[in-house]
Coordinates of C-alpha atoms in Angstrom, one line a residue:
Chain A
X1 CA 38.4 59.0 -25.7
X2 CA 35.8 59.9 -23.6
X3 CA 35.6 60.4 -19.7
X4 CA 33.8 57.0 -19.0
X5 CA 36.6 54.8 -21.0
X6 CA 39.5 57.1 -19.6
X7 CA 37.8 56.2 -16.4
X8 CA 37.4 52.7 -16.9
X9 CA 40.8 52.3 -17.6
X10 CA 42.3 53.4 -15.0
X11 CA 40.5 51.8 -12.9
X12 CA 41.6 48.9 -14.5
X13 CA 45.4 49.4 -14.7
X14 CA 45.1 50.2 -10.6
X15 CA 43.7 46.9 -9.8
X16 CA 40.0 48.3 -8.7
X17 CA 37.3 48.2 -10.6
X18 CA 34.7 50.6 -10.4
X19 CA 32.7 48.2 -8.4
X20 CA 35.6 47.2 -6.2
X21 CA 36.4 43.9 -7.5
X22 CA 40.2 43.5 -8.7
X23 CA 40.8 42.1 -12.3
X24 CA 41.0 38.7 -11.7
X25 CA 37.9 38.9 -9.5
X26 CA 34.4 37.9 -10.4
X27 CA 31.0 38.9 -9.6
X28 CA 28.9 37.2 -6.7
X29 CA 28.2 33.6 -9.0
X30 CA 24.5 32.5 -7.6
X31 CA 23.0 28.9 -9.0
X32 CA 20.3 27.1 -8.1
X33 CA 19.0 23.9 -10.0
X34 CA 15.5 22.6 -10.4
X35 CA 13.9 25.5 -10.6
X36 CA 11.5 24.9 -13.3
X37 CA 9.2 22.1 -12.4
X38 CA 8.5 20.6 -15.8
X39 CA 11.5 20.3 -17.1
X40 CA 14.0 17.3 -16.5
X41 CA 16.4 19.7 -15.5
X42 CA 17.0 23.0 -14.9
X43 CA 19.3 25.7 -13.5
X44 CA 19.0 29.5 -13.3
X45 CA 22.2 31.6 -13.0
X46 CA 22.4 35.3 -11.5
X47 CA 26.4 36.5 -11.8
X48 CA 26.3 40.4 -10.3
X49 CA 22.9 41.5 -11.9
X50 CA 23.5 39.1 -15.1
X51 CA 20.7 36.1 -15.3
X52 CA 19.3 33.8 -17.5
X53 CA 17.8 30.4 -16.6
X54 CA 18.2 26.9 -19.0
X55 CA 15.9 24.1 -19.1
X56 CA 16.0 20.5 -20.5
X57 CA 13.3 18.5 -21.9
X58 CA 14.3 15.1 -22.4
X59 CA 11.9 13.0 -25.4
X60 CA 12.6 10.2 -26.9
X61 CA 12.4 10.3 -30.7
X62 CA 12.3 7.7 -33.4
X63 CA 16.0 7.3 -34.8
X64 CA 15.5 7.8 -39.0
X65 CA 16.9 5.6 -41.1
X66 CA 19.3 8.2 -42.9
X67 CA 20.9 9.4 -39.1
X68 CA 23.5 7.8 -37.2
X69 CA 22.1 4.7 -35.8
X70 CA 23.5 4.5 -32.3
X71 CA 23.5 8.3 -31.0
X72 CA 21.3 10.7 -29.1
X73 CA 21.0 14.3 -29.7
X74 CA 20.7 17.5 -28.2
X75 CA 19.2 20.3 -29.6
X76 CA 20.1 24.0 -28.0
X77 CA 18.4 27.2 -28.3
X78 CA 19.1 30.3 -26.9
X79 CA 16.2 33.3 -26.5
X80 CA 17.9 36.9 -26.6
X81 CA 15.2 38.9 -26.6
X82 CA 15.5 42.7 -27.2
X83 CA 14.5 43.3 -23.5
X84 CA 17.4 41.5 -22.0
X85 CA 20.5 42.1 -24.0
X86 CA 21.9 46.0 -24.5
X87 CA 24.3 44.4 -27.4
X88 CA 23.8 46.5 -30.5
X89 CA 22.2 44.1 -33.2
X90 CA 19.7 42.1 -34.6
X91 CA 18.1 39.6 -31.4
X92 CA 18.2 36.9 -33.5
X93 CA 21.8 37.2 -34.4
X94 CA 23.1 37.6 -30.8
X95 CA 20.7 34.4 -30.1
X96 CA 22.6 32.6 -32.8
X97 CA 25.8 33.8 -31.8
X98 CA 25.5 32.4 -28.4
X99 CA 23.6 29.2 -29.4
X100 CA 26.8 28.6 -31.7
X101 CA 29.4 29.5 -29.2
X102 CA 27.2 27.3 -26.3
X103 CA 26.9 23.6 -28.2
X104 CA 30.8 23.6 -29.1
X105 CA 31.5 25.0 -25.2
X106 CA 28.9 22.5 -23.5
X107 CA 28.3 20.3 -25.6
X108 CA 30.7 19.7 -27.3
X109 CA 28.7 18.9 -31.0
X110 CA 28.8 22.3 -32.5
X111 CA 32.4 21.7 -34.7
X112 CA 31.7 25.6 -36.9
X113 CA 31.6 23.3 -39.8
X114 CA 27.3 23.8 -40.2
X115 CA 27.2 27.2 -41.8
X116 CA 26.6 25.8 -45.3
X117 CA 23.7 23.7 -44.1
X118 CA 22.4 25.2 -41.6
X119 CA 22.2 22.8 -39.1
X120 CA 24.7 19.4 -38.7
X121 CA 24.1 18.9 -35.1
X122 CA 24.2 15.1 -34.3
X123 CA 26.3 14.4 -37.1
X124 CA 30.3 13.6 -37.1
X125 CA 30.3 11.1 -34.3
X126 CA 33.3 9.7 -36.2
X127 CA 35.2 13.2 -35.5
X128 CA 33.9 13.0 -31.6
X129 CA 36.8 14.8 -30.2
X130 CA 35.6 13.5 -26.5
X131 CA 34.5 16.9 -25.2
X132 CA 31.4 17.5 -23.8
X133 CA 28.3 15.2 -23.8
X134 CA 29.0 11.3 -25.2
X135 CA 26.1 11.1 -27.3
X136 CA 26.3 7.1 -27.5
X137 CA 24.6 7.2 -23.9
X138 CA 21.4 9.1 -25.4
X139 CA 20.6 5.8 -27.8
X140 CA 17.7 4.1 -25.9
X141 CA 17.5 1.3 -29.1
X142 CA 20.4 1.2 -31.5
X143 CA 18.5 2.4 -35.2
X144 CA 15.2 2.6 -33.7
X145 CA 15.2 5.4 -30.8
X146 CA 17.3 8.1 -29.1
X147 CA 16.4 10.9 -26.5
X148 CA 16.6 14.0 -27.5
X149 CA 17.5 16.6 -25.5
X150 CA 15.5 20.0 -26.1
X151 CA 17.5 22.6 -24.1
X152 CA 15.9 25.4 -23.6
X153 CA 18.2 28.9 -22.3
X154 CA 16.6 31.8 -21.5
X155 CA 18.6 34.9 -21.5
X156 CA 16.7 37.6 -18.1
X157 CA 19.2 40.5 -17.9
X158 CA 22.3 41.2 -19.7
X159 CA 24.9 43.0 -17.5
X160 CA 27.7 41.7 -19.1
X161 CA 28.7 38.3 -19.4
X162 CA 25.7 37.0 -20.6
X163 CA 27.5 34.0 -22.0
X164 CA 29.8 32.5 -19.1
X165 CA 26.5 33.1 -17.1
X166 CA 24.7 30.8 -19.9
X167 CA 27.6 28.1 -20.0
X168 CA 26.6 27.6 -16.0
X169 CA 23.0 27.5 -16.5
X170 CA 23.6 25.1 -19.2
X171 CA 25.7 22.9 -17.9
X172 CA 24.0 23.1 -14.5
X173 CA 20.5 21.8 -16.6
X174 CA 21.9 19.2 -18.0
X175 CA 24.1 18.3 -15.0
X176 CA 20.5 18.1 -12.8
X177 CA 18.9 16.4 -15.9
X178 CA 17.1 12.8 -14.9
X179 CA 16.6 10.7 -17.4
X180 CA 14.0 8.3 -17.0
X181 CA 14.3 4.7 -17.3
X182 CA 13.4 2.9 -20.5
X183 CA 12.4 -0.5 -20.9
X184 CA 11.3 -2.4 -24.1
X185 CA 8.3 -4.5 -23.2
X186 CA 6.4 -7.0 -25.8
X187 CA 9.2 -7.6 -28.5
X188 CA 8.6 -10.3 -30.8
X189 CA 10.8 -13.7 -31.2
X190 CA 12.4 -12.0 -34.4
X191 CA 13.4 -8.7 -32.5
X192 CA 10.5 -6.6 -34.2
X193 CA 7.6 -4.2 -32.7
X194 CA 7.5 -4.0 -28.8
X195 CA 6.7 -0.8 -26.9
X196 CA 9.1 1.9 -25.1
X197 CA 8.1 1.7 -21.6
X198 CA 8.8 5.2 -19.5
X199 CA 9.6 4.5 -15.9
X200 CA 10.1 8.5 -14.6
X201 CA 10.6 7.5 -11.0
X202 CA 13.4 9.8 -9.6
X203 CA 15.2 6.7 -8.0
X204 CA 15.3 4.5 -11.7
X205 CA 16.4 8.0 -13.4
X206 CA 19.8 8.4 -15.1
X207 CA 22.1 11.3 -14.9
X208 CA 23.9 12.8 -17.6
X209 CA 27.9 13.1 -17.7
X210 CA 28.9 16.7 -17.8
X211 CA 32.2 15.7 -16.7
X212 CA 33.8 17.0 -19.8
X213 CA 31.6 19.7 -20.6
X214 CA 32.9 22.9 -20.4
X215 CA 32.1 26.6 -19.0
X216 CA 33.6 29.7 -20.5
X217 CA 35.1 32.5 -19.2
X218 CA 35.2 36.0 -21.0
X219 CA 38.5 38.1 -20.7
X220 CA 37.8 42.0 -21.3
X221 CA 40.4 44.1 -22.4
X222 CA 40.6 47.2 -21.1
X223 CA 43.8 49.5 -22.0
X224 CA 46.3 47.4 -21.5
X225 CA 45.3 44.4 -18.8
X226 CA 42.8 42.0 -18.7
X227 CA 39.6 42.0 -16.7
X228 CA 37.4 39.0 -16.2
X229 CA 33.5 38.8 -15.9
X230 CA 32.9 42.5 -17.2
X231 CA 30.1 44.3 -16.2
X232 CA 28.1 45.7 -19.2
X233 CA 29.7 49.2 -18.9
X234 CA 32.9 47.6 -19.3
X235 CA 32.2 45.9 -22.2
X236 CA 31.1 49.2 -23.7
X237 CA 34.4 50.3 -23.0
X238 CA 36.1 47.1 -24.3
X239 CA 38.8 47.3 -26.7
X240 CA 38.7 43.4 -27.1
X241 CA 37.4 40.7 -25.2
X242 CA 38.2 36.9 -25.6
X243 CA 35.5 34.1 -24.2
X244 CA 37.3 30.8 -23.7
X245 CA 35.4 27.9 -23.0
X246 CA 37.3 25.6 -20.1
X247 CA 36.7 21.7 -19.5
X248 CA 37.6 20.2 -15.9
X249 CA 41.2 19.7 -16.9
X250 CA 41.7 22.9 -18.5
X251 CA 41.5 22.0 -21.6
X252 CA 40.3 25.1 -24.4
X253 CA 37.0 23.8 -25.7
X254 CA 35.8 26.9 -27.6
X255 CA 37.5 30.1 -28.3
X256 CA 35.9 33.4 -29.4
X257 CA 37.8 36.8 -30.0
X258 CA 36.4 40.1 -30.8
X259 CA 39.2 42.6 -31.4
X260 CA 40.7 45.2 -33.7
X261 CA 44.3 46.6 -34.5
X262 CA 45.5 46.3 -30.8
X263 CA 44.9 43.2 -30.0
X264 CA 47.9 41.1 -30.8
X265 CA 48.6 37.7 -30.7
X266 CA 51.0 37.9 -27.4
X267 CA 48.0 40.1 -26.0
X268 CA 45.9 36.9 -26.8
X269 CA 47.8 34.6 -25.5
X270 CA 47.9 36.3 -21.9
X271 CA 44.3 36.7 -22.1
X272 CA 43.3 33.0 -22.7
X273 CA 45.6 32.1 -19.8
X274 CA 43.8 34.4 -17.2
X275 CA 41.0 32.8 -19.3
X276 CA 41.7 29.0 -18.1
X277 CA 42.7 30.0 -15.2
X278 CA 39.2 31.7 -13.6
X279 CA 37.6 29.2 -16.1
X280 CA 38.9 26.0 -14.1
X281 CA 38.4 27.7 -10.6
X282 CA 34.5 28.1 -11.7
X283 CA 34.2 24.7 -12.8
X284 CA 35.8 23.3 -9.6
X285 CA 33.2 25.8 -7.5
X286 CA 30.4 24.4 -9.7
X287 CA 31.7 20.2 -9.3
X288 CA 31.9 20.9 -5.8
X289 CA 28.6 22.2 -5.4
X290 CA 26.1 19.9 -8.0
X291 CA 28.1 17.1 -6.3
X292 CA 26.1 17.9 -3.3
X293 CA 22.9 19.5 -4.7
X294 CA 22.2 17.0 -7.6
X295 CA 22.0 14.3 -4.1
X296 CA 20.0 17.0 -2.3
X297 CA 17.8 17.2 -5.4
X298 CA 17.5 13.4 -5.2
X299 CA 15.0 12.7 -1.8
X300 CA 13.6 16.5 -2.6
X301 CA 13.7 17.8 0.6
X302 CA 16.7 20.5 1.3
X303 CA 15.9 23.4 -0.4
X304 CA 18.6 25.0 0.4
X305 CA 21.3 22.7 -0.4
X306 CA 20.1 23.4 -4.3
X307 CA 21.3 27.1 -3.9
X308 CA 24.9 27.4 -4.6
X309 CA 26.8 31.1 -3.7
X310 CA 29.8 31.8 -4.3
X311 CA 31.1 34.8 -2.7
X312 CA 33.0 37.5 -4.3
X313 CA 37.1 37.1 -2.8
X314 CA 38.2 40.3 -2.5
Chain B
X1 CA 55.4 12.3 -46.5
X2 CA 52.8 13.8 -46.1
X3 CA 49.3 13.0 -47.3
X4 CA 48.1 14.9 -50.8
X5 CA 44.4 16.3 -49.7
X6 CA 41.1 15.3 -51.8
X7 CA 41.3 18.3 -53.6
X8 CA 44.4 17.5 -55.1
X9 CA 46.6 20.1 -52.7
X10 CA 50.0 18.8 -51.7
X11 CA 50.4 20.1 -48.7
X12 CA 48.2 20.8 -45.4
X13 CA 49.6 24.6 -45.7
X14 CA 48.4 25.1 -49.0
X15 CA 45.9 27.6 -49.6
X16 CA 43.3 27.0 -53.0
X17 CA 43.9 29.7 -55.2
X18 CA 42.3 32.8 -54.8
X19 CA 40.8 35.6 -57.5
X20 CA 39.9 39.1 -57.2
X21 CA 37.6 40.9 -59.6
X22 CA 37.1 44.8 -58.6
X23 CA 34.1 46.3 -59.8
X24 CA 32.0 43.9 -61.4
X25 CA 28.8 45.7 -60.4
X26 CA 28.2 48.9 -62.6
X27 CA 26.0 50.4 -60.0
X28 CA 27.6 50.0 -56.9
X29 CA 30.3 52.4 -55.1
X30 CA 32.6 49.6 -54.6
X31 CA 32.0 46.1 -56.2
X32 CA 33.7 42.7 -56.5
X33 CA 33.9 39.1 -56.9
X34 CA 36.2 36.7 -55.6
X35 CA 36.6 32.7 -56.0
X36 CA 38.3 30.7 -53.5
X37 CA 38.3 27.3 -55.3
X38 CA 34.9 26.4 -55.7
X39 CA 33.5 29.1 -52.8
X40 CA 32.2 31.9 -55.1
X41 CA 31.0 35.6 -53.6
X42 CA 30.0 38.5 -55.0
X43 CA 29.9 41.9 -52.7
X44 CA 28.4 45.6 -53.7
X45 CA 28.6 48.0 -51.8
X46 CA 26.1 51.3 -51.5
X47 CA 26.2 54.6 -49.8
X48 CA 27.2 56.7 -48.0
X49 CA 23.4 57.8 -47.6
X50 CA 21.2 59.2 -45.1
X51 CA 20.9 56.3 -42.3
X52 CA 16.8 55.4 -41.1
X53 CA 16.8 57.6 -38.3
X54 CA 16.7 54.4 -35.8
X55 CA 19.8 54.0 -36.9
X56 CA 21.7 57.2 -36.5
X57 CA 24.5 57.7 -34.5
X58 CA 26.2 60.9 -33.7
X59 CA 29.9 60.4 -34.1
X60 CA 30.5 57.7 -36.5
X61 CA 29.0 56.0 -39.5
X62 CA 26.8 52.8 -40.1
X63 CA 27.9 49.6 -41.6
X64 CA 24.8 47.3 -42.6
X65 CA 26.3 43.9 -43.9
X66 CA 23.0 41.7 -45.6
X67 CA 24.1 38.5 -46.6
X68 CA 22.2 36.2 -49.3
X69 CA 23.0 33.2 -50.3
X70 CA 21.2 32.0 -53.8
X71 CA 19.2 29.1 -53.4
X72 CA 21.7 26.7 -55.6
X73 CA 24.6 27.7 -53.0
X74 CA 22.9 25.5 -50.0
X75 CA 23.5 21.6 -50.1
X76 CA 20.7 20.7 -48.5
X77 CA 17.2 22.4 -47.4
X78 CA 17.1 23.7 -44.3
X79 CA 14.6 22.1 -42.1
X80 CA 12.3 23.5 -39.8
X81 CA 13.7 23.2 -36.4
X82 CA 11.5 23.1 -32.9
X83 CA 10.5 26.6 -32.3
X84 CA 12.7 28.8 -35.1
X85 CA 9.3 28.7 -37.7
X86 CA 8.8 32.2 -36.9
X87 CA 8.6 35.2 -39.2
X88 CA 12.3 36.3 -39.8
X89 CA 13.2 32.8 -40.5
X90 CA 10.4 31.5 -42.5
X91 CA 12.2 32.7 -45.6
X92 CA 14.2 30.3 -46.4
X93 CA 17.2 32.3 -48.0
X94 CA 17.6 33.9 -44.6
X95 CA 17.9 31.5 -41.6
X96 CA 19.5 32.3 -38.5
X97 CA 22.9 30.9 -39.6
X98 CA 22.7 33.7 -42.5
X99 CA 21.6 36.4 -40.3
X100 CA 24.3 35.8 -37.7
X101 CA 26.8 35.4 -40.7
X102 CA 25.7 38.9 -41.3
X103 CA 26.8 40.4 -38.0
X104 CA 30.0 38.9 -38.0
X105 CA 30.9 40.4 -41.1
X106 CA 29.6 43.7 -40.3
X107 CA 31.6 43.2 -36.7
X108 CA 35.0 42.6 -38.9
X109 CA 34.2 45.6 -41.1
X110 CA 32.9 48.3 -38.2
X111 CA 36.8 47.4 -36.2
X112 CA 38.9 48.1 -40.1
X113 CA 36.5 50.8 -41.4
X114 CA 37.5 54.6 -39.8
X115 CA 33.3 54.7 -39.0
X116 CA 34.2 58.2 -37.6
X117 CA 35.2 59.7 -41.0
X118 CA 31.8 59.2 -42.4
X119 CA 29.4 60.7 -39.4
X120 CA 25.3 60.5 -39.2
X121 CA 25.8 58.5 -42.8
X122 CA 25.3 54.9 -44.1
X123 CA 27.1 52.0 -46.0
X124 CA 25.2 49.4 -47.3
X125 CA 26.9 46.0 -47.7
X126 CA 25.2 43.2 -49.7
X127 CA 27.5 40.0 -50.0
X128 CA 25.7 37.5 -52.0
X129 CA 27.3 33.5 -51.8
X130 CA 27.0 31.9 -55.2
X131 CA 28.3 28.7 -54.5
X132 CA 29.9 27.3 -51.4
X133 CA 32.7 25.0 -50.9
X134 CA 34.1 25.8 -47.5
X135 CA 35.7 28.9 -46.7
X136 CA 32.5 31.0 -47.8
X137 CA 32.9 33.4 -44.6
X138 CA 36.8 33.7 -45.2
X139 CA 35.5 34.7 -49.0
X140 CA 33.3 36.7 -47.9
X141 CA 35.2 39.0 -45.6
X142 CA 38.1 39.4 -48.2
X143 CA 35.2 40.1 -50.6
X144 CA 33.7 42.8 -48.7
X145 CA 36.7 44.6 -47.5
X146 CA 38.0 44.8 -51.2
X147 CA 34.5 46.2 -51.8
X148 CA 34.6 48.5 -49.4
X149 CA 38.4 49.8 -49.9
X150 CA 36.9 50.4 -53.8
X151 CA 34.1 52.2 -52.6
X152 CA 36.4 55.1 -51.2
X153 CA 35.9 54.2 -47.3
X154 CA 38.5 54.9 -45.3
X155 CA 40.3 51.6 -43.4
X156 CA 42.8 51.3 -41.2
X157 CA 43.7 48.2 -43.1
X158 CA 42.4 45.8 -45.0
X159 CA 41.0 42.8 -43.8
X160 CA 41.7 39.5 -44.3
X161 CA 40.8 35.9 -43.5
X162 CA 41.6 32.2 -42.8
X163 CA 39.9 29.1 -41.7
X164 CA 41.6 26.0 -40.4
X165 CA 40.4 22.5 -39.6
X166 CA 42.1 19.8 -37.2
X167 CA 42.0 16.0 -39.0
X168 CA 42.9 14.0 -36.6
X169 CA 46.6 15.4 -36.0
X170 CA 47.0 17.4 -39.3
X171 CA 45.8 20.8 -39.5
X172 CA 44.8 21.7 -42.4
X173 CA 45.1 24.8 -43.7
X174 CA 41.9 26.6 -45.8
X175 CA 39.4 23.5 -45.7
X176 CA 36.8 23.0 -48.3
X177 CA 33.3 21.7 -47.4
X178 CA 34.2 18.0 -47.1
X179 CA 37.6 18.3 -44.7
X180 CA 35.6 20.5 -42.7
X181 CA 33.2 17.6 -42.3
X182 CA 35.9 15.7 -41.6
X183 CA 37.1 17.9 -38.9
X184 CA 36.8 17.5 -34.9
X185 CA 38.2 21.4 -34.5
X186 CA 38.1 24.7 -36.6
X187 CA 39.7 28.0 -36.3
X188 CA 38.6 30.9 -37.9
X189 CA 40.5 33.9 -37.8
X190 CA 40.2 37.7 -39.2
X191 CA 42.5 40.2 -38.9
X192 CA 44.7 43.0 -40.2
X193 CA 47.5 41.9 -41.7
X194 CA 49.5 44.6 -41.9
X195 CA 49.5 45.2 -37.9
X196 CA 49.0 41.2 -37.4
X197 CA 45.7 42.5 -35.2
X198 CA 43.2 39.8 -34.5
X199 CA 40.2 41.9 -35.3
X200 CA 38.0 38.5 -35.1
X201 CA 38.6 34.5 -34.0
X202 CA 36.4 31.7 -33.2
X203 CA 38.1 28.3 -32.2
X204 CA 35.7 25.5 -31.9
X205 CA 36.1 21.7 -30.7
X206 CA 39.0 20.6 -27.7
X207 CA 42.4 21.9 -27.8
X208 CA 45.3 22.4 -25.5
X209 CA 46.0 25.5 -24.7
X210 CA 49.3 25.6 -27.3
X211 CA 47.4 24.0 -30.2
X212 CA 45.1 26.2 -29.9
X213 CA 47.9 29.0 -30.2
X214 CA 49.6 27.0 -33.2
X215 CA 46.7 26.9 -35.1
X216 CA 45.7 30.7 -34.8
X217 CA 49.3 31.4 -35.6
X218 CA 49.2 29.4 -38.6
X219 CA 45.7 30.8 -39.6
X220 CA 47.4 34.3 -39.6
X221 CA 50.2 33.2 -42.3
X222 CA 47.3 32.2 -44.3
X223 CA 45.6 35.5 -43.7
X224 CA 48.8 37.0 -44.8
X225 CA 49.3 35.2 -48.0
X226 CA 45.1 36.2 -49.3
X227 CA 45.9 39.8 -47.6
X228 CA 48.7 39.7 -50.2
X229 CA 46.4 38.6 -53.1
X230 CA 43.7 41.2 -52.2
X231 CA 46.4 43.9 -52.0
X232 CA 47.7 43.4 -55.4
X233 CA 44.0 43.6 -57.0
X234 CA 44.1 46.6 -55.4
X235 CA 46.6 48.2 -56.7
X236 CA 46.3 47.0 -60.2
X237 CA 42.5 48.3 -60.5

């Protein structure tokens, strides 16, 4: 084992990280929304040196007569470029990795069953396990159109933690996402043709319900406790880590484990606790803070009631 | 009573029945092919060679996992989605699913395989997915561990898989493609059986806490039974 790990660890089993934080302890969490003007919504995330910013683009798209009829969609995408993430591995893998691990977290579509075809996203509304984002509320006109929700997340830095930062940023975006009105003008007596009228005033805008959606929450382990929020040096020194995504009432909506001979299940279990645990605390911090901000964001005028930090406890 | 599944299993514990062929690939170090109901995947393995110097480490040894799948193994095309046309994924035997599919396989085998008793050398894993019924990433992780245990690498153990999908209350143990469509939750889990150690798990859809737990637990019996299958082949080659 080499000084750094032997080091690490313990640090770890005496409660003080080598940044100071205690185990349970996470970095400084910084998020601000609207911060990319063209978008619908947007929200960048900084957690310790860790940021990444999301965007959503909301179009409305003719419904095909092979899809579900009555559904919206949303389609994620994640950009890990080779400059931001340290992780070992192929940038496109990592991207897909996350993109995966992001739609079942936030929202909620990604079920792990779309390996064989690539892509099943805005299918299995049946199955709709009511996490996440209802997708009935994106239909604008049952069988003819649907918004579609592009969202866009940009990995900046990766100091560790890259994706609970991304599940905030996400679910920020979406959660500051205005959805313009829609009105059908011109339809015949026989319910045919018409046009889609776009009303983007701010005050006619809809909001989208994150209410279920979740955020996740990476456990590290490092000899034999758990920290949470590693910084990238920890993660190198990781023996296993386990990201749980975390709805509102603590429910698991995602679970990922990487791991190896010592991780056993009893290990697991403790470390998706201290998982849901942190995980529900952020998600409170967050509700608390876009409840304010996303009204803020409404008349346009406090800038700094868009800025949410939340303080490292020691 | 409970309800027989579409593919004729009795029970939502049963597993489809798994086959092991060892070194079906006269070139290869370590070869084999391995059927889980209609889920076929062959694996060769190469090396240990001279890594590309990018690629070199000091103290331990390379594992490159490439997975292919043959054109008649994918139900539908893939289409072209809003900003992934560019080079990597133009190919259309290699989209992003396949590439990440890839570095999960190779993060299974790096956590079994002793890396450190091969040093500054390379193993070349090429998994190729033949025809897919569910369950091709479970396959393909038995398939490549078998591989690699033939090709003379040292493990710590073997490594095995299971997959799991939630219908409505039932969870159903080793899904094929159309359950899984079914589905509102999966679990995947690797591990090594004979240590029980979770080397990798991915639970997706909404679960409490304790079903989560239930269904990893279950996902390790099933891990145990196709560890015991493997094993045998093993032995018997």
């Amino acid at each position: 084992m080499g000084g750094d790990r032997a080091y690490a660890r313990d640090g770890v089993a005496d409660d003080c990280r080598e940044d100071g934080r205690g185990r349970a302890t996470r970095r400084a969490l910084r998020m601000a929304i609207g911060v990319v003007p063209n978008a619908n919504g947007s929200c960048a995330v900084t957690l310790g040196e860790t940021s990444c910013v999301a965007a959503v683009r909301c179009d409305v798209t003719a419904i095909e007569a092979w899809e579900a009829s009555d559904v919206g969609a949303i389609v994620l995408r994640v950009d890990a470029s080779s400059i931001a993430t340290t992780r070992a591995g192929r940038a496109a893998a990592v991207g897909e990795t996350l993109r995966r691990r992001l739609e079942s977290v936030v929202a909620g579509r990604e079920r792990g069953v779309s390996d064989a075809s690539g892509r099943a996203s805005g299918s299995g509304v049946d199955a709709w396990d009511g996490g996440g984002i209802d997708l009935r509320s994106l239909c604008v006109r049952p069988g003819r159109a649907r918004w579609t929700l592009a969202v866009d997340a940009v990995c900046a830095c990766d100091r560790g933690s890259m994706l609970d930062a991304l599940s905030v940023a996400v679910r920020g975006a979406l959660a500051d996402t205005k959805i313009p009105k829609v009105s059908l003008v011109g339809v015949g007596s026989d319910g045919e043709g018409g046009e889609l009228e776009i009303d983007d005033d701010p005050d006619a805008c809809t909001r989208v319900d994150v209410s279920r959606c979740g955020v996740v929450a990476t456990t590290t382990k490092i000899g034999k406790h758990g920290v949470v929020d590693a910084t990238d040096e920890e993660e190198a020194c990781a023996e296993a880590s386990m990201s749980v995504g975390v709805d509102r009432d603590g429910m698991v909506c995602g679970e990922f484990t990487t791991g190896g001979e010592t991780l056993d299940r009893g290990t697991a279990d403790a470390m998706r606790k201290l998982s849901c645990r942190v995980g529900v605390e952020l998600i409170e911090a967050m509700d608390a803070f876009l409840a304010t901000a996303v009204a803020a964001n409404k008349i346009d005028e406090d800038e700094d009631g868009r800025v949410m930090v939340v303080r490292v406890r020691k | 009573m409970q309800t027989p599944r579409s593919d004729g299993r009795a029970s939502d514990e049963h597993l489809r029945a798994l086959s092991v062929a060892l070194d079906t690939n006269s070139r290869a170090s370590g070869s084999s092919y391995v059927e889980l109901g209609n889920t076929k995947v062959s694996c060769a393995v190469y090396g240990p060679r001279r890594p590309r110097v990018d690629d070199l480490t000091v103290n331990t040894g390379v594992i490159d996992v490439d997975v292919f799948r043959v054109p008649f193994a994918r139900k539908r095309a893939i289409h072209v989605e809003r900003g992934r046309e560019n080079e990597r994924e133009k190919d259309l035997n290699r989209s992003a699913a396949d590439v990440e599919l890839s570095a999960r396989i190779a993060d299974v085998l790096r956590a079994c395989a002793l890396t450190e008793t091969f040093p500054r050398a390379q193993v070349d894993v090429y998994v190729t997915i033949m025809d897919s019924d569910g369950g091709e990433v479970v396959a393909s992780v038995l398939a490549a561990s078998a591989a690699l245990a033939r090709a003379g690498v040292e493990m710590a153990d073997l490594a095995s898989a299971c997959e799991l999908v939630r219908i409505g209350e039932r969870l159903v143990l080793d899904p094929t493609e159309e359950e899984c469509e079914r589905g509102n939750g999966k679990v995947f889990l690797a591990q090594m059986s004979s240590e029980e150690g979770m080397v990798q798990g991915e639970t997706f859809g909404r679960w409490t806490a304790d079903e989560s737990r239930r269904a990893l637990e279950q996902c390790a019996a099933g891990c145990n039974r196709f560890d015991t299958i493997v094993r045998e082949a093993l032995a018997k080659s």
